[in-house]
Coordinates of C-alpha atoms and ligand atoms in Angstrom, one line a residue:
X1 CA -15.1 12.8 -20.2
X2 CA -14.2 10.1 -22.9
X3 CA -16.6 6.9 -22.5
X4 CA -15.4 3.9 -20.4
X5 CA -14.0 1.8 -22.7
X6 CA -14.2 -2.0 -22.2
X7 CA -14.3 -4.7 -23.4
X8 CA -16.2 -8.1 -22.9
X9 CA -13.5 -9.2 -21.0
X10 CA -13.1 -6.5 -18.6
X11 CA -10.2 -5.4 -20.1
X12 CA -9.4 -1.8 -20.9
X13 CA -8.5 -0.9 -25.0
X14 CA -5.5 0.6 -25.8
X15 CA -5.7 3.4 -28.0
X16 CA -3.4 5.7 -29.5
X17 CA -3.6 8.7 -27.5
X18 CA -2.8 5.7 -24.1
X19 CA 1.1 6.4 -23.0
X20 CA 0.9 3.2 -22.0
X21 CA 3.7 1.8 -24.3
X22 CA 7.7 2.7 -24.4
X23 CA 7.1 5.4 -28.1
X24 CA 4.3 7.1 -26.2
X25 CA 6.1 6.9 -23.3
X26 CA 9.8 8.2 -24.7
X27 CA 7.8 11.1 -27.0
X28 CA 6.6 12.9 -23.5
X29 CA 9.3 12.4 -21.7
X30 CA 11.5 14.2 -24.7
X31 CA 8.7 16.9 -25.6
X32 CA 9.2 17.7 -22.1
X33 CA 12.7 16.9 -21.7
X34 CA 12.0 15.1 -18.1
X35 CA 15.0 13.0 -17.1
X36 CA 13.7 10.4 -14.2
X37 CA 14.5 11.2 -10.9
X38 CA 16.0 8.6 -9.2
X39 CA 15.0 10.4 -5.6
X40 CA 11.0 10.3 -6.4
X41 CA 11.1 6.5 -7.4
X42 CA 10.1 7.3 -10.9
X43 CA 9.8 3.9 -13.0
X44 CA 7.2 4.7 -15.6
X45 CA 4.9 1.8 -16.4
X46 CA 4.8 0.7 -20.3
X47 CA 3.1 -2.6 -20.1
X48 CA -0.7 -2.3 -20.9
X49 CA -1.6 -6.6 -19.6
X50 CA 0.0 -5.1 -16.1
X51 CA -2.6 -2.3 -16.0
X52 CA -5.4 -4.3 -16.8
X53 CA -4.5 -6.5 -14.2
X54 CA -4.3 -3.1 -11.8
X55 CA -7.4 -2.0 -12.7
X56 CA -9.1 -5.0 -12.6
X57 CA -8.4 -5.7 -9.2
X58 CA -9.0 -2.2 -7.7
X59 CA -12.5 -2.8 -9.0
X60 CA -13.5 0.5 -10.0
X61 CA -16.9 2.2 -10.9
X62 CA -18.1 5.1 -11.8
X63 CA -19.0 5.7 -8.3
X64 CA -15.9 5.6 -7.2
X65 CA -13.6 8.3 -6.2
X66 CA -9.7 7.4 -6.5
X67 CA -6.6 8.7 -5.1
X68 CA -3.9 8.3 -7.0
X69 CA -1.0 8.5 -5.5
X70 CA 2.3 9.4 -7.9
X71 CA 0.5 10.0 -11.3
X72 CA 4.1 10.2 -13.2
X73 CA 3.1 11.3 -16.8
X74 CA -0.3 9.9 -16.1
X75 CA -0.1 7.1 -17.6
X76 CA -2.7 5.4 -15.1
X77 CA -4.5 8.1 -14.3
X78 CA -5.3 8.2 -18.3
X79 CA -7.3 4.7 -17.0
X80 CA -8.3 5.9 -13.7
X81 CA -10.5 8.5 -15.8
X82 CA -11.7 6.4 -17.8
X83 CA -13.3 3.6 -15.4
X84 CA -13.5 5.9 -12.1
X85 CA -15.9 8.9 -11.0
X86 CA -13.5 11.5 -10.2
X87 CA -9.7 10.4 -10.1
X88 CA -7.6 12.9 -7.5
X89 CA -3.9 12.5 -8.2
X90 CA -1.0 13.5 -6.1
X91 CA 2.4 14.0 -7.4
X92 CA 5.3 15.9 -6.1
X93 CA 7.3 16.5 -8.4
X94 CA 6.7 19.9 -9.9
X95 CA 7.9 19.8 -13.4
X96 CA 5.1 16.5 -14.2
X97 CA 2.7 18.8 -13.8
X98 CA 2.6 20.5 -17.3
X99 CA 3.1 17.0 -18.3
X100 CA 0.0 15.9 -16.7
X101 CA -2.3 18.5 -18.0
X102 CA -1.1 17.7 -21.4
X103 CA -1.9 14.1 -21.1
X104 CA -4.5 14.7 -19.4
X105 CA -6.5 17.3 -21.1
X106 CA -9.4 14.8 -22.7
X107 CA -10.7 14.2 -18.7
X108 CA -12.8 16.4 -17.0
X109 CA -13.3 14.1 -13.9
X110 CA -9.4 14.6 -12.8
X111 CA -8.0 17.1 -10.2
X112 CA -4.2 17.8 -9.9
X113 CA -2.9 17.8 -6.8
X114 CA 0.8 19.2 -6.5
X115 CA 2.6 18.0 -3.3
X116 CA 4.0 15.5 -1.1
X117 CA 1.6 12.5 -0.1
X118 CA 2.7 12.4 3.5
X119 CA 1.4 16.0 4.0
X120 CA -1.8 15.5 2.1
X121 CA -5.3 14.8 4.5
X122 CA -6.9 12.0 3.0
X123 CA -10.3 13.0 5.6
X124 CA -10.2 16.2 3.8
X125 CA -9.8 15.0 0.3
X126 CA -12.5 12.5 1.0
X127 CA -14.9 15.4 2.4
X128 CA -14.5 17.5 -0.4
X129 CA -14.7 15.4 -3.1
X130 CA -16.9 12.3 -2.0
X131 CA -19.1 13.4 0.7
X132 CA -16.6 12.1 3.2
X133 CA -17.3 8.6 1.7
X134 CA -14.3 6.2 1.7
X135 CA -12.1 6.4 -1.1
X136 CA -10.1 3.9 -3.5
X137 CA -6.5 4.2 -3.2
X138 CA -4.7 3.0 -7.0
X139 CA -1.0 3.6 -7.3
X140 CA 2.4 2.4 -8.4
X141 CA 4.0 3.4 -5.4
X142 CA 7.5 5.0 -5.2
X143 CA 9.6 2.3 -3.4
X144 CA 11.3 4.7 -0.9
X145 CA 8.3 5.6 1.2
X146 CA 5.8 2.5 0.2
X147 CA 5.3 1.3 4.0
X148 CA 5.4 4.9 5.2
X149 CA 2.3 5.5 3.3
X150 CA 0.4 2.0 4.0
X151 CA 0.6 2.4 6.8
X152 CA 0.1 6.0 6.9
X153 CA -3.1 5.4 5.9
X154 CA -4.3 1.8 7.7
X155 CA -3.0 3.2 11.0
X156 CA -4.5 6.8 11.1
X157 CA -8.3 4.8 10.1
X158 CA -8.8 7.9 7.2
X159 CA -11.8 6.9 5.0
X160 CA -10.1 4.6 2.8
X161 CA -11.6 1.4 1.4
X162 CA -9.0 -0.4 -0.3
X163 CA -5.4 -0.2 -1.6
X164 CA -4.2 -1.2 -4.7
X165 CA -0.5 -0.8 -5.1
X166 CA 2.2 -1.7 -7.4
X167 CA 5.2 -2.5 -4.3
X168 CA 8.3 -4.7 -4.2
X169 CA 7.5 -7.9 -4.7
X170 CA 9.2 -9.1 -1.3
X171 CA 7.1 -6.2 0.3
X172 CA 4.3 -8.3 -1.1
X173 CA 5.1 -11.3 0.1
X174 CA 5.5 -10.1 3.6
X175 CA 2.4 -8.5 3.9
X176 CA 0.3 -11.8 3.4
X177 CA 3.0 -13.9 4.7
X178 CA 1.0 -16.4 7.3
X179 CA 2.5 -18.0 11.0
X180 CA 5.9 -19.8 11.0
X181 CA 6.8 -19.0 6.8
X182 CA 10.6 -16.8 6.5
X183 CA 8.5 -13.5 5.7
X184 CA 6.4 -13.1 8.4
X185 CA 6.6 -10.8 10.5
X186 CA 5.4 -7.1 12.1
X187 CA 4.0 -5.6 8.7
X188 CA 2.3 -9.0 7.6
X189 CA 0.2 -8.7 11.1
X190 CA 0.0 -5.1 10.9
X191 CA -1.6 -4.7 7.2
X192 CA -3.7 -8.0 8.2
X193 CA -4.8 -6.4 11.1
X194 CA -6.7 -4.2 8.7
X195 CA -7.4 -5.4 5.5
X196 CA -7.7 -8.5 4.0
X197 CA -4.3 -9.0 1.4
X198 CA -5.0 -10.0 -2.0
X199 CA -1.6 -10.6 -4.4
X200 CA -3.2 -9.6 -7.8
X201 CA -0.2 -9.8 -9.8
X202 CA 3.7 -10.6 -10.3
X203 CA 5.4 -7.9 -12.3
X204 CA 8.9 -8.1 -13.9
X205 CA 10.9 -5.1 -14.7
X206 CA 10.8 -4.9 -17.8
X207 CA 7.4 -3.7 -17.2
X208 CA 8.7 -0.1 -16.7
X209 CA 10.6 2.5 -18.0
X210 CA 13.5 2.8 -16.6
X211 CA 13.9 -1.0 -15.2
X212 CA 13.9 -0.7 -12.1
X213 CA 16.6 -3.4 -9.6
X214 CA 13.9 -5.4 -8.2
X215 CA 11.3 -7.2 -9.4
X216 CA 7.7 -5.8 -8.2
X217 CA 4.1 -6.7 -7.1
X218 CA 0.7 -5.6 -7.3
X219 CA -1.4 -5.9 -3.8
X220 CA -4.9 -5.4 -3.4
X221 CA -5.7 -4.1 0.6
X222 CA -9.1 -4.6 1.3
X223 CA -9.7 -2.5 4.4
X224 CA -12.2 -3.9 7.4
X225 CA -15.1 -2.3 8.5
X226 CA -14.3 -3.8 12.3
X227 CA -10.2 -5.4 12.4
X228 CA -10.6 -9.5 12.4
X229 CA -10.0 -10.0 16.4
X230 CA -10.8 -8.2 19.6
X231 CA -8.1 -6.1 21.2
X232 CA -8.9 -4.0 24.1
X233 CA -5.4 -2.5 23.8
X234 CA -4.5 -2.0 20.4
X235 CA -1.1 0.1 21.1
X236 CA -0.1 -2.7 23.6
X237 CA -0.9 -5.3 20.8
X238 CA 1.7 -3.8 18.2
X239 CA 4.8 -2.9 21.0
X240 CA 3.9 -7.0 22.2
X241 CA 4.9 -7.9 18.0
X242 CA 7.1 -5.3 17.7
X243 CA 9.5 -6.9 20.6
X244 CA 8.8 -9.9 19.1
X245 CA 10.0 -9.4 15.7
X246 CA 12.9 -7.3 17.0
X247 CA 15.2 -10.3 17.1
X248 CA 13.5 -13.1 15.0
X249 CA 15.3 -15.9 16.7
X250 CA 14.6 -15.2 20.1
X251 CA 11.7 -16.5 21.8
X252 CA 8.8 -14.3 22.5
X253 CA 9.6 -14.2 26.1
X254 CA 13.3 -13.1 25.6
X255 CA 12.0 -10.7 23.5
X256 CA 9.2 -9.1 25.8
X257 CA 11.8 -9.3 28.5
X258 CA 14.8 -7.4 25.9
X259 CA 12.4 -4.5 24.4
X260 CA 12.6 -1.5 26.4
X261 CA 9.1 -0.5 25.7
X262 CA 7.7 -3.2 28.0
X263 CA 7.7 -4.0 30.9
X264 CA 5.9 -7.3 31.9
X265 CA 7.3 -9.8 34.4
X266 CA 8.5 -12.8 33.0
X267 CA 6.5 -15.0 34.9
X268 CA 3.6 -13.3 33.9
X269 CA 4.5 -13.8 30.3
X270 CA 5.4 -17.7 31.0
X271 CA 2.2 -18.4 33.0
X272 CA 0.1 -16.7 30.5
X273 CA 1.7 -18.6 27.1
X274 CA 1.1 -21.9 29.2
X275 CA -2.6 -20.8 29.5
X276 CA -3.4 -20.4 25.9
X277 CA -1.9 -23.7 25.6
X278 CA 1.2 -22.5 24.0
X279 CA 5.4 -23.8 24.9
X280 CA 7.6 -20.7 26.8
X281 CA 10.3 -21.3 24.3
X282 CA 7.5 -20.5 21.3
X283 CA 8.9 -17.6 18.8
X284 CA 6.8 -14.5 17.8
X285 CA 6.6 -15.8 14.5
X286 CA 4.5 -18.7 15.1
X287 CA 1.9 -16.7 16.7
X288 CA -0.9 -15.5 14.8
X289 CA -2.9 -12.4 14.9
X290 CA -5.5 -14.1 17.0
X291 CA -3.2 -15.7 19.0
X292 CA -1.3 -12.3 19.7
X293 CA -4.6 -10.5 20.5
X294 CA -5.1 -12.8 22.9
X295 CA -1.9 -12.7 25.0
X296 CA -2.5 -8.8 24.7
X297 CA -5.6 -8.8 26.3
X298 CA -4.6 -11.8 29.2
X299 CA -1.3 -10.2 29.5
X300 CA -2.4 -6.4 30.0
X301 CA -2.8 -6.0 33.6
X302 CA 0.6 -7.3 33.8
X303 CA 2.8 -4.4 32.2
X304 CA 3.8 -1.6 33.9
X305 CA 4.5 0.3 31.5
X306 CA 1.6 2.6 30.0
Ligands
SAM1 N1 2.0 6.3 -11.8 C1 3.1 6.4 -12.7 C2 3.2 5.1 -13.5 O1 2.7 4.1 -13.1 O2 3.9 5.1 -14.6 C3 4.4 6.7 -12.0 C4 4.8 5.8 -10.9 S1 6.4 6.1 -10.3 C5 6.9 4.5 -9.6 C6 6.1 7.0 -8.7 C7 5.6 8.4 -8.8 O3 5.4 8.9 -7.5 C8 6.5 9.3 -9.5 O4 5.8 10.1 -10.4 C9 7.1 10.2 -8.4 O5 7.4 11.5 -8.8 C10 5.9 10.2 -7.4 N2 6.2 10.5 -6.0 C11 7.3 10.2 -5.3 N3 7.3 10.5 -4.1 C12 6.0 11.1 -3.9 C13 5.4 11.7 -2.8 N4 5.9 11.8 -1.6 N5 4.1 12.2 -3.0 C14 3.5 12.1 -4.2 N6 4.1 11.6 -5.3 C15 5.3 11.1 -5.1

């Protein structure tokens, strides 16, 4: 393996063999002759300040082990290697592969991985190559399936101890949205539920190769050992904000009393919001995650629904 090159400031160096810029990036792609598929999400990244910024904030040693998730031409994973233990990368697209084992020959601390992300066991990965210790998720994610695979891999609790993804910037935004702001909503209590949100960067599209329509961010998910609040029923917790964000403009009440997952009297739901102090017009979004794990627990001998 090549030595971890950095500099004073933390930052990686950019050397000539990086793809990191568009020439490196355009001479692959036409040795190759790979045309981006539009159906994978494929927006290569050709800004080198951006990936600093990436893997600065996933805060990777040389203990670490990272799961990349879309390698592309490996143009991260080139900086994975460099700063990581062993880098796993997933990619499904099947013609990248030849790619990647050209540009990523100078690593032996990589393994290819051909296949879909959704399929893939994390536990397993994590057992095999890391002693079953959690692992450090790095990845410009492809937009289509980016919630899919957050939560993916918050809900399912696989051995995963932070995320550090490259997403939409309004996907951002929700997910550390706070009470009563326009973006809040199910995700943003969902992905606070377990992990802490961090926004490391703003990325514009001329970042990447090709532009892509929107402009993207990069989010750091630090994943709790124990979730922030108490719940004794999680499911119950989510179908509670669930109903609640189904129609943002109705109060919580109406939209308890509207989701047909529920079934809690509305009495019930009146008398216990007037306990924790709170108005029986209040909307779901001004509750917080507290807040919400509260009504769950007061509100769960109430629903008759299992
Ligand atoms: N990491 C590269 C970079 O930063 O330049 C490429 C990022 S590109 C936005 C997303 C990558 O994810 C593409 O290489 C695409 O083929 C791959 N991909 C899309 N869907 C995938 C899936 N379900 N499982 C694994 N990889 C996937």
């Amino acid at each position: 393996m090549k030595e971890n090159e950095t500099t004073d400031t933390g930052c990686n160096e950019v050397s000539d063999y990086h793809l990191i810029n568009p020439k490196n990036t355009i001479n692959i792609l036409k040795k190759y002759d790979i045309h981006f598929q539009k159906k994978y999400g494929q927006n290569f990244l050709i800004d080198s300040h951006v990936m600093n910024k990436i893997i600065r904030a996933a805060d990777i040693g040389s203990d670490d082990l990272v799961l990349e998730i879309g390698p592309g031409i490996g143009t991260m994973t080139q900086f994975l290697c460099e700063n990581a233990g062993r880098v796993i990368a997933v990619e499904i697209d099947k013609k990248l592969i030849p790619v990647l084992e050209d540009t990523l020959e100078r690593y032996d601390n990589v393994n290819i991985i051909q296949g879909d992300i959704l399929k893939q066991d994390i536990t397993k990965l994590a057992e095999e190559y890391n002693g079953g210790k959690p692992v450090k998720i790095v990845a410009n994610l492809p937009y289509y399936i980016t919630t899919p695979i957050i939560m993916g891999v918050l809900e399912n609790e696989v051995p995963v101890k932070s995320l550090t993804v490259m997403v939409q910037k309004e996907v951002a935004e929700r997910m550390q949205a706070k009470p009563g702001t326009k973006v809040y909503g199910a995700l943003s209590l969902a992905v606070q539920y377990y992990s802490k949100p961090y926004l490391a960067a703003n990325v514009p599209e001329n970042c990447f190769m090709p532009r892509p329509n929107v402009a993207s961010a990069v989010i750091n998910l630090d994943c709790f050992d124990e979730p922030p609040v108490k719940v004794k029923n999680k499911k119950l917790m989510f179908e509670i904000i669930r109903a609640s964000f189904q129609q943002r403009r109705k109060t919580l009440c109406n939209g308890i009393r509207n989701y047909s997952g529920l079934d809690i009297p509305n009495e019930a739901v009146v008398n216990t919001l007037e306990e924790m102090g709170l108005d029986a017009s209040v909307r779901g979004e001004k509750l917080t995650l507290d807040q919400y794990a509260a009504f769950t627990n007061m509100i769960e001998k109430f629903n008759v629904c299992s």
